Each structure stands twice: as C-alpha cells, then as structure tokens.
Amino acid sequence: MDVRRRLPPKPSLPIPTTESSHHHRKTPFPADVDRSPSPTPKASDALPVPLYLANGIFFTLFFSVAYYLLHRWRDKIRSSTPLHIVTLADLAAIVSLIASFIYLLGFFGINFVQSFVSRADVDFDADPVILEADRRPCSKLMDQPPPPPLLMSLEDEEIVKSVISGKTPSYSLESKLGDCYRAASIRREAVQRTTERSLVGLPLDGVDYDSILGQCCEMPIGFVQIPVGIAGPLLLNGCEYLVPMATTEGCLVASTNRGCKAIYACGGATGILLKDGMTRAPVVRFSTAKRASDLKFFLEDPLNFDTLAVAFNKSSRFARLQSIQCSMAGKNLYVRFCCSTGDAMGMNMVSKGVQNVLEFLLSDFPDMDVIGISGNFCSDKKPAAVNWIEGRGKSVVCEAIITEDVVKKVLKTTVPALVELNMLKNLAGSAVAGALGGFNAHAANIVSAVFIATGQDPAQNIESSHCITMMEAVNDGKDLHISVTMPSIEVGTVGGGTQLASQSACLNLLGVKGANKESPGSNSRLLATIVAGSVLAGELSLMSAIAAGQLVKSHMKYNRSSRDMSKIGC
C-alpha cells in the first residue's frame, strides 16, 4: 500500500535539465530514470474525510458500541434474558462494532506510517521532480557495472597496469614511489579494476598513510569509519572521565552512560591496580625430560634470577623482568617470562627480552632446541586459564556502592532482583556454560569499544575481557555493592595504533596520551583502571535492564534502523 505524501508542484523553482539520447528532448531528470506519467493512487484517496478524522471516528465508534454491548450483556444476565434475543439497537451496535473493527484492523495507524515514511524518504523543500527520480529502485550491487577508472597521470596509469599484470608487487608500492598516499590510491584503483567491484563508500582521504607505514597496516586502500560516542562522566577514584567508545552497536554507549550516571550519583567508583606485567612464553625442547627439568630448576632458582634479569633488561630501558614460571610437557619446557613494560602494551619489548635470555642460556644448555618464541603458555589473544589465574598485562578490581534510591530511580529495578540475577546469570549460568573468565554480562562490549577508540589491539579483547562481576546487598540489604575483577587488561598509551590521530585524540581526552615521563607506566595503568570502571558501569546498566525486563525494548529503540539500506549509495 503506497502511503507516501504527494508533493504539490513548485513552478517557481528552476528545474535542471539534461539531454536524453532516447527521446531527443530535454528532461528534468537523468535519462536512465524510470519516469511514470502519474503518481500511484493511494488507499487513503478513497476516504471522503481526512485520514486522521476517519481514524478518530472509527476509534470512537468501536469503543462506544463495545461499551454499550457490554452494558446490555450485563443487564440481560441480571434480568435472566436470553443473550441471543437482540433488539434493533443491539443489532445495529453489533454491525457497527464489526465494521469499525475491520476498518481499524486494516487502516488504523496509516496516518502515522504515512508521516513516518514521508519524513524518512521525502525532503519537503526539495524539487518534486527530482524526488520522483530519487525513488527509483536500486539495482543490486552485483549487477552494477564496474567503476569507471579514476583520472590519473600517465605515469600512475602505467603503474596501475603493472600492478594488475603482476609485474609490480602491490606491497612494494610505498618503497618504490616514496609516497604512501599515492601508493594507496594506485593500489585501490588496481583492486577495483581487478575485481570489477566498486570501493565507493570506503574513504581514501583523511588518513596519514605515512604514520601507518611499517607499524599499523600493510597494503592500505582506505579506512573504515566507526562512530565514536562518549559515556560519562565516569567518577573514578575522585576524578571524572569522559570515556570514548567506538562501536556500531546501538544502545551500548547509552547503557554505559546510564551506569556512569548511577555511579556518579552514589559518590563514584574505586579502582585498584593489583598487578602490572606482560608475559611471553617460549617453548624449548630437549632430547630427554631429564634435561628439560634441569633447565626448569635452573630458571626457577632464585640465585639465578638476577643474572637472567640482566640479560633480559638490556632489551629496553623500560623492560624489567619480574618473574619466571615454568611448565613441562614431556621433554618440552614452556617458560613464562613476566616483566613491566612502561606505558607500552609491551609484546615486542618482552619478546626481545626473551630472545636475549634464550641466547644467554645456550652457553650452558647447548642442546636446547628453541621451537618457538611463543609456545601459547603466555597466553596471547586466546582464552586461557593461566591468564585468568595468574593475570597478564594489568590486573584491576573496581567497585562501587549503589544506593537503593538510585537503583530504583535511575536503574528502574531493585537490589534483591540484581543480586539474584547476578548469581543465576553471571555465576551459575556461566558455570553451566563452562565459561573461562566469562563470569560477566558483557564486559567484552565495553572493552572492545574503548580498545578501538584508543588504538589498542582489538584481538587482545579476548583475554582483556576476562571478568567476574559480583553483586551483594549491603547496609541491611538496602544498597548494592558491585565489583568487577579483571586480571588481564592489556593496554598501552604508546606504540601501535595509539599514535594515529583519531586514537591519539581519544587518549588525550582521557588524559593518558603518550608516555608519562615523570612516572613511566602510570598512563597505561590509569587507562586500564578506566577500562575496568567503564566495564563496571556497563555491567550495572545491562544487568538492571535485564532485571527490569527492558533489554529487548531498549534494543528495539536504539539498535534498529528504519532506513532502507538497499537504497543507500544508489
């Protein structure tokens, strides 16, 4: 049913024209537009009165006759009159009820739909002929013709052809041309011509390609846009933070923001850093388990630690060896080195230190065969019990007490409901699922959003989202104590994606941009604490929404688009 609003013609506005080769006349729209001689009739055109008035009449009629018939039914029951005996007025009321019900069933709400579609699809100040052209159906992406070649210099055109033919490797463009932007542009054009698929919609301009060379991404052809929202202020350890969150999930920022509001109203949250140490665990092999155990005892002997630390620490002025933990599997030995890394996340730093120690050990254990610099006992970018128990990166616990009044007014639920839900969902439910570090509602949501916004490694969200959420009624059961314990938050404020302009701006917003020269490592530790505080806010809000039965309603409101995405970009 077409319920779009008709637009009156605007003869006073000039209409741009183009020459059509098919009709040999000037037309007010492109020649490939499907032109209809007249607008499609609408169902509402058949009504003798305005649509909103017709709806109001039938709405009133329906409830009026329903009320009348109910009263008549009650009177017949009281007077013992058979219900099937009806008067002329009763019969008219029944017919009116059926007629109004049929109308409302088919047409009620049409005025709302009409106004909604009109707002979404029609610009009432635009030219009506152009609007009709814009309503043409979009062709499928697979049916679109290949994109037209970009206007390039003859030299660049030759390079594109060379890349397509395979004579020039795509990965070598930056080094050959000495211009990273030009290399990305040529590579992008070569990809479009090779695949015959358009990259329109994937931006090319707006990124400093020199800054990502050799550090963030290889063979770039553009960048993906992710919206960044702000949650907060988050009141943590007496300081306020506006938390940037990069996400495409509707409702996530709004929910975290509500949690921040509840925490703020109750005096804020407290975050405590428990441990700070990045790990790397190589795997080495010997001919016998006896020889592997000899190295294990050597590494775990406190008398040898200082010697090993000297070899390890020479890799960086920030790397400081903290501990060595060994585990054997037959004649294979896994050695987990843990060290501080300053304000860097530190994977490269600890790897260089491990390499130094392995070279040092070869003098006393020449039969040691180094299988790999990483033996997965670290454990990086994988869910692992060793990270859940021992920690990796920054280990943080964050807590807050939410008063009964705030739980009711801001979170729209009760303390007993939250405590019970947390026990059955986050604790018992996760245990039933066999969760590993996943005793929470959605810590990964907040961690990922903050990680992407601040230039962290998104893949390390896996272990960084290890979290157990605890809720307990306190103060005679009136208030709620909530805490999140996160043993392996892996973040840094220097290196990697943190030096990109957008991510650097988000770090600057939090006051943790770059390295802290006065207290090395304090910026990254503060960032980890902010991540835990944001998770606390997100956990509090989502659990409240579930307890109050608002989860589906909120997602339908904030996480559903009414736009017809098939028409975007056509």
Coordinates of C-alpha atoms in Angstrom, one line a residue:
M1 CA 0.0 0.0 0.0
D2 CA 1.6 3.3 -1.1
V3 CA 1.0 5.8 1.6
R4 CA 3.6 8.4 0.6
R5 CA 2.5 12.1 0.7
R6 CA 2.0 13.8 -2.6
L7 CA 4.0 16.9 -3.2
P8 CA 2.5 19.9 -4.9
P9 CA 4.4 21.2 -7.9
K10 CA 6.7 24.2 -7.5
P11 CA 6.7 26.0 -10.8
S12 CA 8.7 28.9 -9.3
L13 CA 11.8 26.8 -8.9
P14 CA 14.0 26.2 -12.0
I15 CA 14.4 22.5 -12.8
P16 CA 17.8 21.4 -14.1
T17 CA 17.6 19.6 -17.4
T18 CA 19.8 17.0 -19.2
E19 CA 19.7 15.9 -22.8
S20 CA 18.2 12.4 -23.3
S21 CA 19.5 10.5 -26.3
H22 CA 16.4 8.2 -26.2
H23 CA 13.7 10.9 -26.5
H24 CA 15.8 13.7 -28.1
R25 CA 14.3 16.3 -25.8
K26 CA 15.3 18.0 -22.6
T27 CA 14.2 16.1 -19.5
P28 CA 14.2 17.2 -15.8
F29 CA 15.9 14.1 -14.7
P30 CA 18.6 11.6 -16.0
A31 CA 17.7 9.5 -18.9
D32 CA 18.0 6.3 -17.1
V33 CA 15.4 7.2 -14.5
D34 CA 12.1 5.3 -14.7
R35 CA 9.5 8.0 -15.3
S36 CA 5.8 7.4 -14.5
P37 CA 3.1 9.5 -16.1
S38 CA 1.2 9.9 -12.9
P39 CA 1.6 9.1 -9.2
T40 CA 0.4 5.8 -7.9
P41 CA -3.1 6.0 -6.3
K42 CA -3.2 5.7 -2.6
A43 CA -5.6 3.8 -0.4
S44 CA -6.3 7.0 1.6
D45 CA -7.5 8.8 -1.5
A46 CA -10.8 6.8 -1.4
L47 CA -11.8 8.2 2.0
P48 CA -14.4 11.1 2.0
V49 CA -12.8 12.7 5.0
P50 CA -9.2 13.3 6.1
L51 CA -7.4 10.1 7.2
Y52 CA -6.9 11.2 10.8
L53 CA -10.5 12.2 11.2
A54 CA -11.7 8.8 9.8
N55 CA -9.4 7.0 12.2
G56 CA -10.8 9.1 15.1
I57 CA -14.4 8.4 14.1
F58 CA -14.0 4.6 13.9
F59 CA -11.8 4.5 17.0
T60 CA -14.6 6.3 19.0
L61 CA -17.3 4.2 17.4
F62 CA -15.5 0.9 18.2
F63 CA -15.1 1.6 21.9
S64 CA -18.6 3.3 22.2
V65 CA -20.5 0.3 20.8
A66 CA -18.3 -2.1 22.7
Y67 CA -19.1 -0.3 26.0
Y68 CA -22.9 -0.3 25.0
L69 CA -22.9 -4.0 24.2
L70 CA -21.1 -4.9 27.5
H71 CA -23.7 -3.0 29.5
R72 CA -26.6 -4.7 27.6
W73 CA -25.0 -8.1 28.2
R74 CA -24.8 -7.3 32.0
D75 CA -28.4 -6.2 32.1
K76 CA -29.6 -9.3 30.3
I77 CA -27.7 -11.5 32.8
R78 CA -29.3 -9.7 35.7
S79 CA -32.8 -10.0 34.3
S80 CA -32.3 -13.6 33.1
T81 CA -33.0 -12.6 29.5
P82 CA -31.5 -15.0 26.9
L83 CA -28.5 -13.4 25.3
H84 CA -29.5 -14.4 21.7
I85 CA -32.6 -12.2 21.9
V86 CA -31.5 -8.8 20.4
T87 CA -33.3 -5.6 19.7
L88 CA -32.8 -3.5 16.6
A89 CA -30.5 -1.2 18.6
D90 CA -28.4 -4.3 19.7
L91 CA -28.2 -5.5 16.1
A92 CA -27.0 -2.0 14.9
A93 CA -24.4 -1.9 17.6
I94 CA -23.1 -5.4 16.7
V95 CA -22.8 -4.4 13.0
S96 CA -21.1 -1.1 13.9
L97 CA -18.6 -3.0 16.2
I98 CA -17.7 -5.4 13.4
A99 CA -17.4 -2.7 10.8
S100 CA -15.2 -0.5 13.0
F101 CA -13.1 -3.4 13.9
I102 CA -12.5 -4.3 10.3
Y103 CA -11.6 -0.7 9.5
L104 CA -9.2 -0.4 12.4
L105 CA -7.6 -3.7 11.7
G106 CA -6.8 -2.7 8.1
F107 CA -6.3 1.1 8.4
F108 CA -5.5 2.1 12.0
G109 CA -2.1 3.8 12.2
I110 CA -1.9 4.6 8.5
N111 CA -1.5 8.3 9.2
F112 CA 1.5 7.5 11.5
V113 CA 3.0 5.3 8.8
Q114 CA 2.4 8.0 6.2
S115 CA 4.1 10.7 8.2
F116 CA 7.0 8.4 9.1
V117 CA 7.7 7.4 5.5
S118 CA 7.3 11.0 4.4
R119 CA 9.9 12.2 6.9
A120 CA 12.4 9.4 6.0
D121 CA 12.1 9.5 2.2
V122 CA 11.0 13.0 1.3
D123 CA 12.6 16.4 1.7
F124 CA 9.6 18.7 1.6
D125 CA 11.7 21.6 0.4
A126 CA 13.2 19.7 -2.5
D127 CA 12.1 19.8 -6.1
P128 CA 9.2 17.3 -6.6
V129 CA 10.5 16.0 -10.0
I130 CA 13.9 15.3 -8.5
L131 CA 12.2 13.4 -5.6
E132 CA 10.4 11.2 -8.0
A133 CA 13.7 10.4 -9.7
D134 CA 15.3 9.5 -6.3
R135 CA 12.5 7.0 -5.7
R136 CA 13.7 4.7 -8.4
P137 CA 14.6 1.2 -7.3
C138 CA 18.3 0.4 -6.7
S139 CA 20.0 -2.2 -8.7
K140 CA 21.8 -5.0 -6.8
L141 CA 25.5 -4.4 -6.1
M142 CA 26.4 -7.5 -8.2
D143 CA 24.5 -6.1 -11.2
Q144 CA 26.3 -2.7 -11.1
P145 CA 28.8 -2.0 -13.9
P146 CA 32.4 -1.9 -13.0
P147 CA 33.5 1.5 -11.6
P148 CA 34.9 4.0 -14.2
P149 CA 38.7 4.3 -14.0
L150 CA 39.9 7.3 -11.9
L151 CA 41.6 10.2 -13.7
M152 CA 45.3 9.5 -13.2
S153 CA 48.5 10.7 -14.7
L154 CA 50.0 8.7 -17.5
E155 CA 52.7 7.5 -15.1
D156 CA 50.3 6.3 -12.4
E157 CA 48.2 4.7 -15.1
E158 CA 51.2 2.6 -16.2
I159 CA 51.9 1.7 -12.6
V160 CA 48.3 0.5 -12.1
K161 CA 48.5 -1.7 -15.2
S162 CA 51.9 -3.0 -14.0
V163 CA 50.3 -4.0 -10.6
I164 CA 47.4 -5.7 -12.3
S165 CA 49.7 -7.7 -14.6
G166 CA 51.8 -8.7 -11.6
K167 CA 55.0 -7.1 -12.8
T168 CA 55.0 -4.7 -9.8
P169 CA 54.1 -6.3 -6.4
S170 CA 51.4 -4.4 -4.7
Y171 CA 53.3 -4.5 -1.3
S172 CA 56.3 -2.7 -2.9
L173 CA 54.4 0.5 -4.0
E174 CA 55.3 2.5 -0.9
S175 CA 59.0 1.8 -1.2
K176 CA 59.2 2.3 -4.9
L177 CA 57.1 5.5 -5.0
G178 CA 58.2 7.1 -1.8
D179 CA 54.6 8.5 -1.4
C180 CA 52.3 6.4 0.8
Y181 CA 49.1 8.2 -0.2
R182 CA 49.9 7.8 -3.9
A183 CA 50.7 4.1 -3.3
A184 CA 47.4 3.6 -1.5
S185 CA 45.5 5.3 -4.3
I186 CA 47.2 3.3 -7.1
R187 CA 46.6 0.0 -5.1
R188 CA 43.0 0.9 -4.6
E189 CA 42.4 1.5 -8.3
A190 CA 44.2 -1.7 -9.2
V191 CA 41.9 -3.6 -6.8
Q192 CA 38.8 -2.1 -8.3
R193 CA 39.8 -2.9 -11.9
T194 CA 40.9 -6.4 -11.0
T195 CA 37.7 -7.3 -9.1
E196 CA 35.4 -5.1 -11.2
R197 CA 33.9 -4.1 -7.9
S198 CA 33.5 -0.5 -6.7
L199 CA 35.1 0.7 -3.5
V200 CA 32.9 3.8 -3.4
G201 CA 32.0 4.2 0.3
L202 CA 35.4 3.2 1.6
P203 CA 37.1 6.5 2.2
L204 CA 40.7 7.1 0.9
D205 CA 41.3 10.7 2.1
G206 CA 41.5 11.6 5.7
V207 CA 44.3 9.3 7.0
D208 CA 48.0 10.0 7.3
Y209 CA 49.3 6.9 5.4
D210 CA 52.9 7.7 6.3
S211 CA 52.0 7.2 10.0
I212 CA 50.8 3.7 9.5
L213 CA 53.7 2.5 7.3
G214 CA 55.6 -0.3 9.0
Q215 CA 53.5 0.0 12.1
C216 CA 49.8 -0.4 11.8
C217 CA 48.7 -1.8 8.4
E218 CA 50.2 -3.2 5.2
M219 CA 48.9 -2.5 1.7
P220 CA 46.2 0.0 2.7
I221 CA 43.5 1.0 0.3
G222 CA 41.4 3.2 2.6
F223 CA 40.0 3.1 6.1
V224 CA 36.8 2.1 7.8
Q225 CA 34.7 4.6 9.7
I226 CA 33.4 3.6 13.2
P227 CA 31.3 6.1 15.2
V228 CA 32.7 7.2 18.5
G229 CA 30.4 8.0 21.3
I230 CA 31.0 9.4 24.8
A231 CA 29.9 7.8 28.1
G232 CA 30.2 9.6 31.3
P233 CA 31.3 11.4 33.2
L234 CA 32.7 8.3 35.0
L235 CA 33.6 9.3 38.5
L236 CA 36.6 7.0 39.4
N237 CA 39.0 7.5 42.3
G238 CA 37.7 11.0 42.7
C239 CA 38.4 12.0 39.1
E240 CA 35.9 12.5 36.2
Y241 CA 36.5 10.9 32.8
L242 CA 34.5 11.1 29.6
V243 CA 35.0 7.6 28.1
P244 CA 35.3 7.4 24.3
M245 CA 33.7 4.2 22.8
A246 CA 34.0 3.2 19.2
T247 CA 31.1 0.9 18.3
T248 CA 28.4 0.1 15.8
E249 CA 26.1 -1.5 18.4
G250 CA 23.2 0.8 19.2
C251 CA 22.3 1.1 22.9
L252 CA 25.9 0.2 24.1
V253 CA 27.0 3.8 24.8
A254 CA 23.6 4.8 26.1
S255 CA 23.6 1.9 28.5
T256 CA 27.2 2.5 29.7
N257 CA 26.3 6.2 30.2
R258 CA 23.4 5.2 32.4
G259 CA 25.7 3.1 34.5
C260 CA 28.1 6.1 34.8
K261 CA 25.2 8.2 35.9
A262 CA 24.2 5.8 38.7
I263 CA 27.8 5.5 39.9
Y264 CA 28.2 9.3 39.9
A265 CA 25.1 9.8 41.9
C266 CA 26.4 7.5 44.6
G267 CA 29.8 9.1 45.0
G268 CA 31.8 7.3 42.3
A269 CA 33.7 4.1 42.0
T270 CA 37.1 2.9 43.3
G271 CA 39.7 1.2 41.1
I272 CA 42.7 -0.6 42.4
L273 CA 45.6 -1.9 40.2
L274 CA 46.7 -5.3 41.6
K275 CA 49.4 -6.3 39.2
D276 CA 51.2 -5.0 36.1
G277 CA 53.3 -7.4 34.0
M278 CA 53.3 -8.5 30.3
T279 CA 54.2 -12.1 29.6
R280 CA 55.8 -14.2 26.8
A281 CA 56.4 -17.9 27.0
P282 CA 58.8 -19.6 24.5
V283 CA 58.8 -23.4 24.1
V284 CA 62.1 -25.3 24.1
R285 CA 62.8 -29.0 23.6
F286 CA 65.5 -31.3 24.8
S287 CA 66.4 -34.9 24.0
T288 CA 65.2 -36.1 27.3
A289 CA 62.8 -34.9 30.0
K290 CA 65.7 -35.0 32.5
R291 CA 67.5 -32.3 30.5
A292 CA 64.3 -30.2 30.3
S293 CA 63.9 -30.5 34.1
D294 CA 67.5 -29.3 34.6
L295 CA 66.7 -26.1 32.8
K296 CA 63.4 -25.8 34.8
F297 CA 65.2 -26.0 38.1
F298 CA 67.9 -23.6 36.9
L299 CA 65.4 -20.9 35.8
E300 CA 63.3 -21.2 39.0
D301 CA 66.4 -21.0 41.3
P302 CA 66.2 -17.5 43.0
L303 CA 70.0 -17.4 42.9
N304 CA 70.0 -17.3 39.1
F305 CA 67.2 -14.7 38.8
D306 CA 69.5 -11.6 38.9
T307 CA 71.8 -13.0 36.2
L308 CA 68.8 -13.7 33.9
A309 CA 67.3 -10.3 34.7
V310 CA 70.5 -8.5 33.5
A311 CA 70.3 -10.4 30.1
F312 CA 66.5 -9.7 29.8
N313 CA 66.6 -6.0 30.9
K314 CA 69.2 -4.9 28.3
S315 CA 66.5 -5.1 25.6
S316 CA 64.8 -1.8 26.8
R317 CA 65.2 0.9 29.4
F318 CA 61.6 0.1 30.5
A319 CA 61.6 -3.7 30.4
R320 CA 62.2 -5.1 33.9
L321 CA 62.0 -8.8 34.5
Q322 CA 59.6 -9.7 37.3
S323 CA 59.2 -13.5 37.4
I324 CA 59.8 -16.7 35.5
Q325 CA 57.3 -19.6 35.6
C326 CA 57.9 -23.0 34.0
S327 CA 55.7 -25.8 32.9
M328 CA 56.7 -29.2 31.4
A329 CA 55.1 -31.5 28.9
G330 CA 57.4 -34.5 28.5
K331 CA 60.7 -33.3 27.2
N332 CA 59.3 -29.9 26.2
L333 CA 59.6 -26.9 28.5
Y334 CA 57.4 -23.8 28.5
V335 CA 58.9 -20.8 30.2
R336 CA 56.6 -17.9 31.0
F337 CA 58.6 -14.6 31.5
C338 CA 56.7 -11.7 33.1
C339 CA 58.1 -8.1 33.0
S340 CA 57.0 -4.5 33.3
T341 CA 56.9 -2.5 30.1
G342 CA 56.3 1.1 31.0
D343 CA 53.5 2.8 29.1
A344 CA 53.7 0.4 26.2
M345 CA 51.5 -2.7 25.9
G346 CA 54.8 -4.4 25.6
M347 CA 54.6 -7.5 23.5
N348 CA 57.5 -6.6 21.3
M349 CA 59.5 -5.4 24.3
V350 CA 59.1 -8.7 26.3
S351 CA 59.8 -10.7 23.1
K352 CA 63.1 -9.0 22.7
G353 CA 64.0 -9.7 26.3
V354 CA 63.1 -13.3 26.0
Q355 CA 65.3 -13.6 22.9
N356 CA 68.2 -12.2 24.9
V357 CA 67.7 -14.8 27.7
L358 CA 67.4 -17.7 25.3
E359 CA 70.7 -16.7 23.6
F360 CA 72.3 -16.5 27.1
L361 CA 71.1 -19.9 28.1
L362 CA 72.5 -21.6 25.0
S363 CA 76.0 -21.3 26.5
D364 CA 75.0 -23.6 29.5
F365 CA 72.4 -25.6 27.6
P366 CA 73.8 -26.0 24.1
D367 CA 71.4 -29.0 23.5
M368 CA 68.4 -26.7 23.9
D369 CA 66.3 -26.5 20.8
V370 CA 64.2 -23.3 20.6
I371 CA 61.0 -24.4 18.9
G372 CA 59.2 -21.0 19.1
I373 CA 59.4 -17.7 20.8
S374 CA 55.8 -18.2 21.8
G375 CA 54.5 -21.5 23.0
N376 CA 51.0 -20.4 23.9
F377 CA 51.7 -20.5 27.6
C378 CA 51.8 -16.7 27.5
S379 CA 48.9 -16.7 26.5
D380 CA 48.1 -14.1 23.9
K381 CA 44.8 -13.5 22.1
K382 CA 43.3 -16.7 23.3
P383 CA 41.1 -17.6 26.3
A384 CA 43.4 -19.3 28.8
A385 CA 43.2 -20.3 32.4
V386 CA 46.8 -19.1 33.1
N387 CA 45.7 -15.5 32.3
W388 CA 42.6 -15.9 34.4
I389 CA 44.6 -17.2 37.4
E390 CA 48.0 -15.5 37.1
G391 CA 47.0 -12.4 35.2
R392 CA 48.5 -10.7 32.2
G393 CA 49.0 -7.1 31.5
K394 CA 47.2 -5.1 34.1
S395 CA 45.1 -6.8 36.8
V396 CA 42.4 -4.4 38.1
V397 CA 39.5 -4.6 40.6
C398 CA 36.8 -1.9 40.6
E399 CA 33.9 -1.4 43.0
A400 CA 31.1 0.9 43.9
I401 CA 28.1 1.0 46.3
I402 CA 24.8 2.0 44.6
T403 CA 22.2 3.2 46.9
E404 CA 18.7 1.8 47.0
D405 CA 17.2 5.1 45.8
V406 CA 19.4 5.2 42.7
V407 CA 18.8 1.6 41.9
K408 CA 15.0 2.3 41.8
K409 CA 15.0 5.8 40.2
V410 CA 17.9 5.5 37.7
L411 CA 18.2 1.8 37.1
K412 CA 14.5 1.1 37.4
T413 CA 14.9 -2.2 39.4
T414 CA 15.6 -3.4 42.9
V415 CA 18.6 -4.6 44.9
P416 CA 17.3 -8.1 45.5
A417 CA 16.5 -8.6 41.8
L418 CA 20.0 -7.6 40.8
V419 CA 21.7 -9.8 43.3
E420 CA 19.6 -12.8 42.3
L421 CA 20.1 -12.2 38.6
N422 CA 23.8 -11.9 39.0
M423 CA 24.0 -15.2 40.9
L424 CA 21.9 -17.1 38.4
K425 CA 23.3 -15.5 35.2
N426 CA 26.8 -14.3 35.7
L427 CA 27.9 -17.0 38.2
A428 CA 25.7 -20.1 37.9
G429 CA 24.8 -19.6 34.3
S430 CA 28.4 -19.1 33.2
A431 CA 29.5 -22.2 35.2
V432 CA 26.8 -24.2 33.4
A433 CA 28.2 -22.9 30.1
G434 CA 31.7 -23.9 31.1
A435 CA 32.9 -20.3 30.8
L436 CA 36.6 -19.4 31.1
G437 CA 36.9 -15.9 32.6
G438 CA 33.4 -15.1 31.3
F439 CA 31.5 -14.6 34.6
N440 CA 30.0 -11.3 33.5
A441 CA 27.2 -9.9 31.4
H442 CA 29.0 -8.1 28.6
A443 CA 32.5 -6.9 29.6
A444 CA 33.8 -7.6 26.1
N445 CA 31.4 -5.0 24.7
I446 CA 32.9 -2.1 26.7
V447 CA 36.5 -3.4 26.4
S448 CA 36.2 -3.6 22.6
A449 CA 34.7 -0.2 22.2
V450 CA 37.3 1.5 24.4
F451 CA 40.1 -0.5 22.7
I452 CA 39.1 0.5 19.2
A453 CA 38.7 4.2 20.2
T454 CA 42.1 4.4 21.9
G455 CA 44.2 2.4 19.4
Q456 CA 44.6 -0.8 21.4
D457 CA 44.9 -4.3 19.7
P458 CA 41.3 -5.4 19.3
A459 CA 42.3 -9.1 19.2
Q460 CA 43.5 -8.8 22.8
N461 CA 39.9 -8.1 23.8
I462 CA 39.8 -11.9 24.3
E463 CA 41.9 -12.1 27.4
S464 CA 41.3 -8.4 28.4
S465 CA 37.6 -9.2 28.8
H466 CA 38.2 -11.8 31.4
C467 CA 36.0 -10.5 34.2
I468 CA 33.9 -11.7 37.2
T469 CA 31.1 -9.5 38.2
M470 CA 30.0 -9.7 41.9
M471 CA 26.9 -8.2 43.4
E472 CA 25.9 -8.2 47.1
A473 CA 23.3 -6.5 49.2
V474 CA 24.9 -4.3 51.9
N475 CA 23.7 -1.8 54.6
D476 CA 21.0 -4.1 55.9
G477 CA 20.1 -5.2 52.3
K478 CA 19.2 -1.7 51.2
D479 CA 22.2 -0.8 49.0
L480 CA 24.1 -2.7 46.3
H481 CA 27.8 -3.5 46.3
I482 CA 29.0 -4.2 42.8
S483 CA 32.5 -5.1 41.7
V484 CA 34.4 -6.3 38.6
T485 CA 37.7 -8.1 38.8
M486 CA 39.7 -8.1 35.6
P487 CA 43.0 -10.0 35.8
S488 CA 44.4 -9.4 32.3
I489 CA 43.7 -6.0 30.7
E490 CA 46.3 -5.5 28.0
V491 CA 46.7 -1.8 27.1
G492 CA 49.3 0.8 26.3
T493 CA 49.4 4.5 25.5
V494 CA 52.4 4.4 23.2
G495 CA 53.1 2.4 20.1
G496 CA 50.8 0.6 17.6
G497 CA 47.5 2.3 16.9
T498 CA 47.8 4.8 19.8
Q499 CA 49.9 7.2 17.6
L500 CA 47.2 7.5 14.9
A501 CA 45.5 10.9 15.0
S502 CA 41.9 9.8 16.0
Q503 CA 43.1 7.3 18.6
S504 CA 45.6 9.8 20.0
A505 CA 42.8 12.3 20.4
C506 CA 40.7 9.8 22.4
L507 CA 43.7 9.1 24.6
N508 CA 44.2 12.8 25.1
L509 CA 40.5 13.1 26.1
L510 CA 41.2 10.7 29.0
G511 CA 44.5 12.4 29.9
V512 CA 46.7 9.4 29.1
K513 CA 48.2 10.3 25.8
G514 CA 51.7 9.1 25.2
A515 CA 54.3 8.1 27.8
N516 CA 54.4 9.6 31.3
K517 CA 58.0 10.8 31.6
E518 CA 57.7 11.5 35.4
S519 CA 56.3 8.1 36.2
P520 CA 56.8 5.6 33.4
G521 CA 53.8 3.2 33.1
S522 CA 51.3 5.4 35.0
N523 CA 49.4 6.4 31.9
S524 CA 48.8 2.8 30.8
R525 CA 47.9 1.8 34.3
L526 CA 45.4 4.6 34.5
L527 CA 43.9 3.6 31.2
A528 CA 43.4 0.0 32.4
T529 CA 41.7 1.3 35.5
I530 CA 39.4 3.5 33.4
V531 CA 38.6 0.4 31.2
A532 CA 37.6 -1.5 34.4
G533 CA 35.5 1.4 35.6
S534 CA 33.7 1.6 32.3
V535 CA 33.0 -2.2 32.4
L536 CA 31.6 -1.7 35.9
A537 CA 29.2 0.9 34.6
G538 CA 28.2 -1.3 31.6
E539 CA 27.6 -4.3 33.8
L540 CA 25.5 -2.3 36.2
S541 CA 23.3 -0.9 33.5
L542 CA 22.8 -4.1 31.4
M543 CA 22.0 -6.2 34.5
S544 CA 19.5 -3.6 35.6
A545 CA 17.9 -3.7 32.1
I546 CA 17.6 -7.4 32.2
A547 CA 16.2 -7.4 35.8
A548 CA 13.6 -4.9 34.8
G549 CA 12.7 -6.6 31.5
Q550 CA 13.8 -3.6 29.4
L551 CA 16.6 -5.2 27.3
V552 CA 14.5 -6.0 24.2
K553 CA 12.6 -2.8 24.4
S554 CA 15.8 -0.7 24.6
H555 CA 17.5 -2.5 21.8
M556 CA 14.4 -2.1 19.5
K557 CA 14.6 1.6 20.3
Y558 CA 18.3 2.3 19.8
N559 CA 19.6 -0.7 17.8
R560 CA 17.2 -0.8 14.9
S561 CA 17.4 1.4 11.8
S562 CA 14.3 2.4 9.9
R563 CA 16.3 3.3 6.8
D564 CA 16.1 1.2 3.7
M565 CA 19.8 0.2 3.4
S566 CA 19.2 -1.1 -0.1
K567 CA 18.8 2.4 -1.3
I568 CA 21.8 3.9 0.4
G569 CA 24.5 4.9 -2.0
C570 CA 22.5 4.3 -5.2

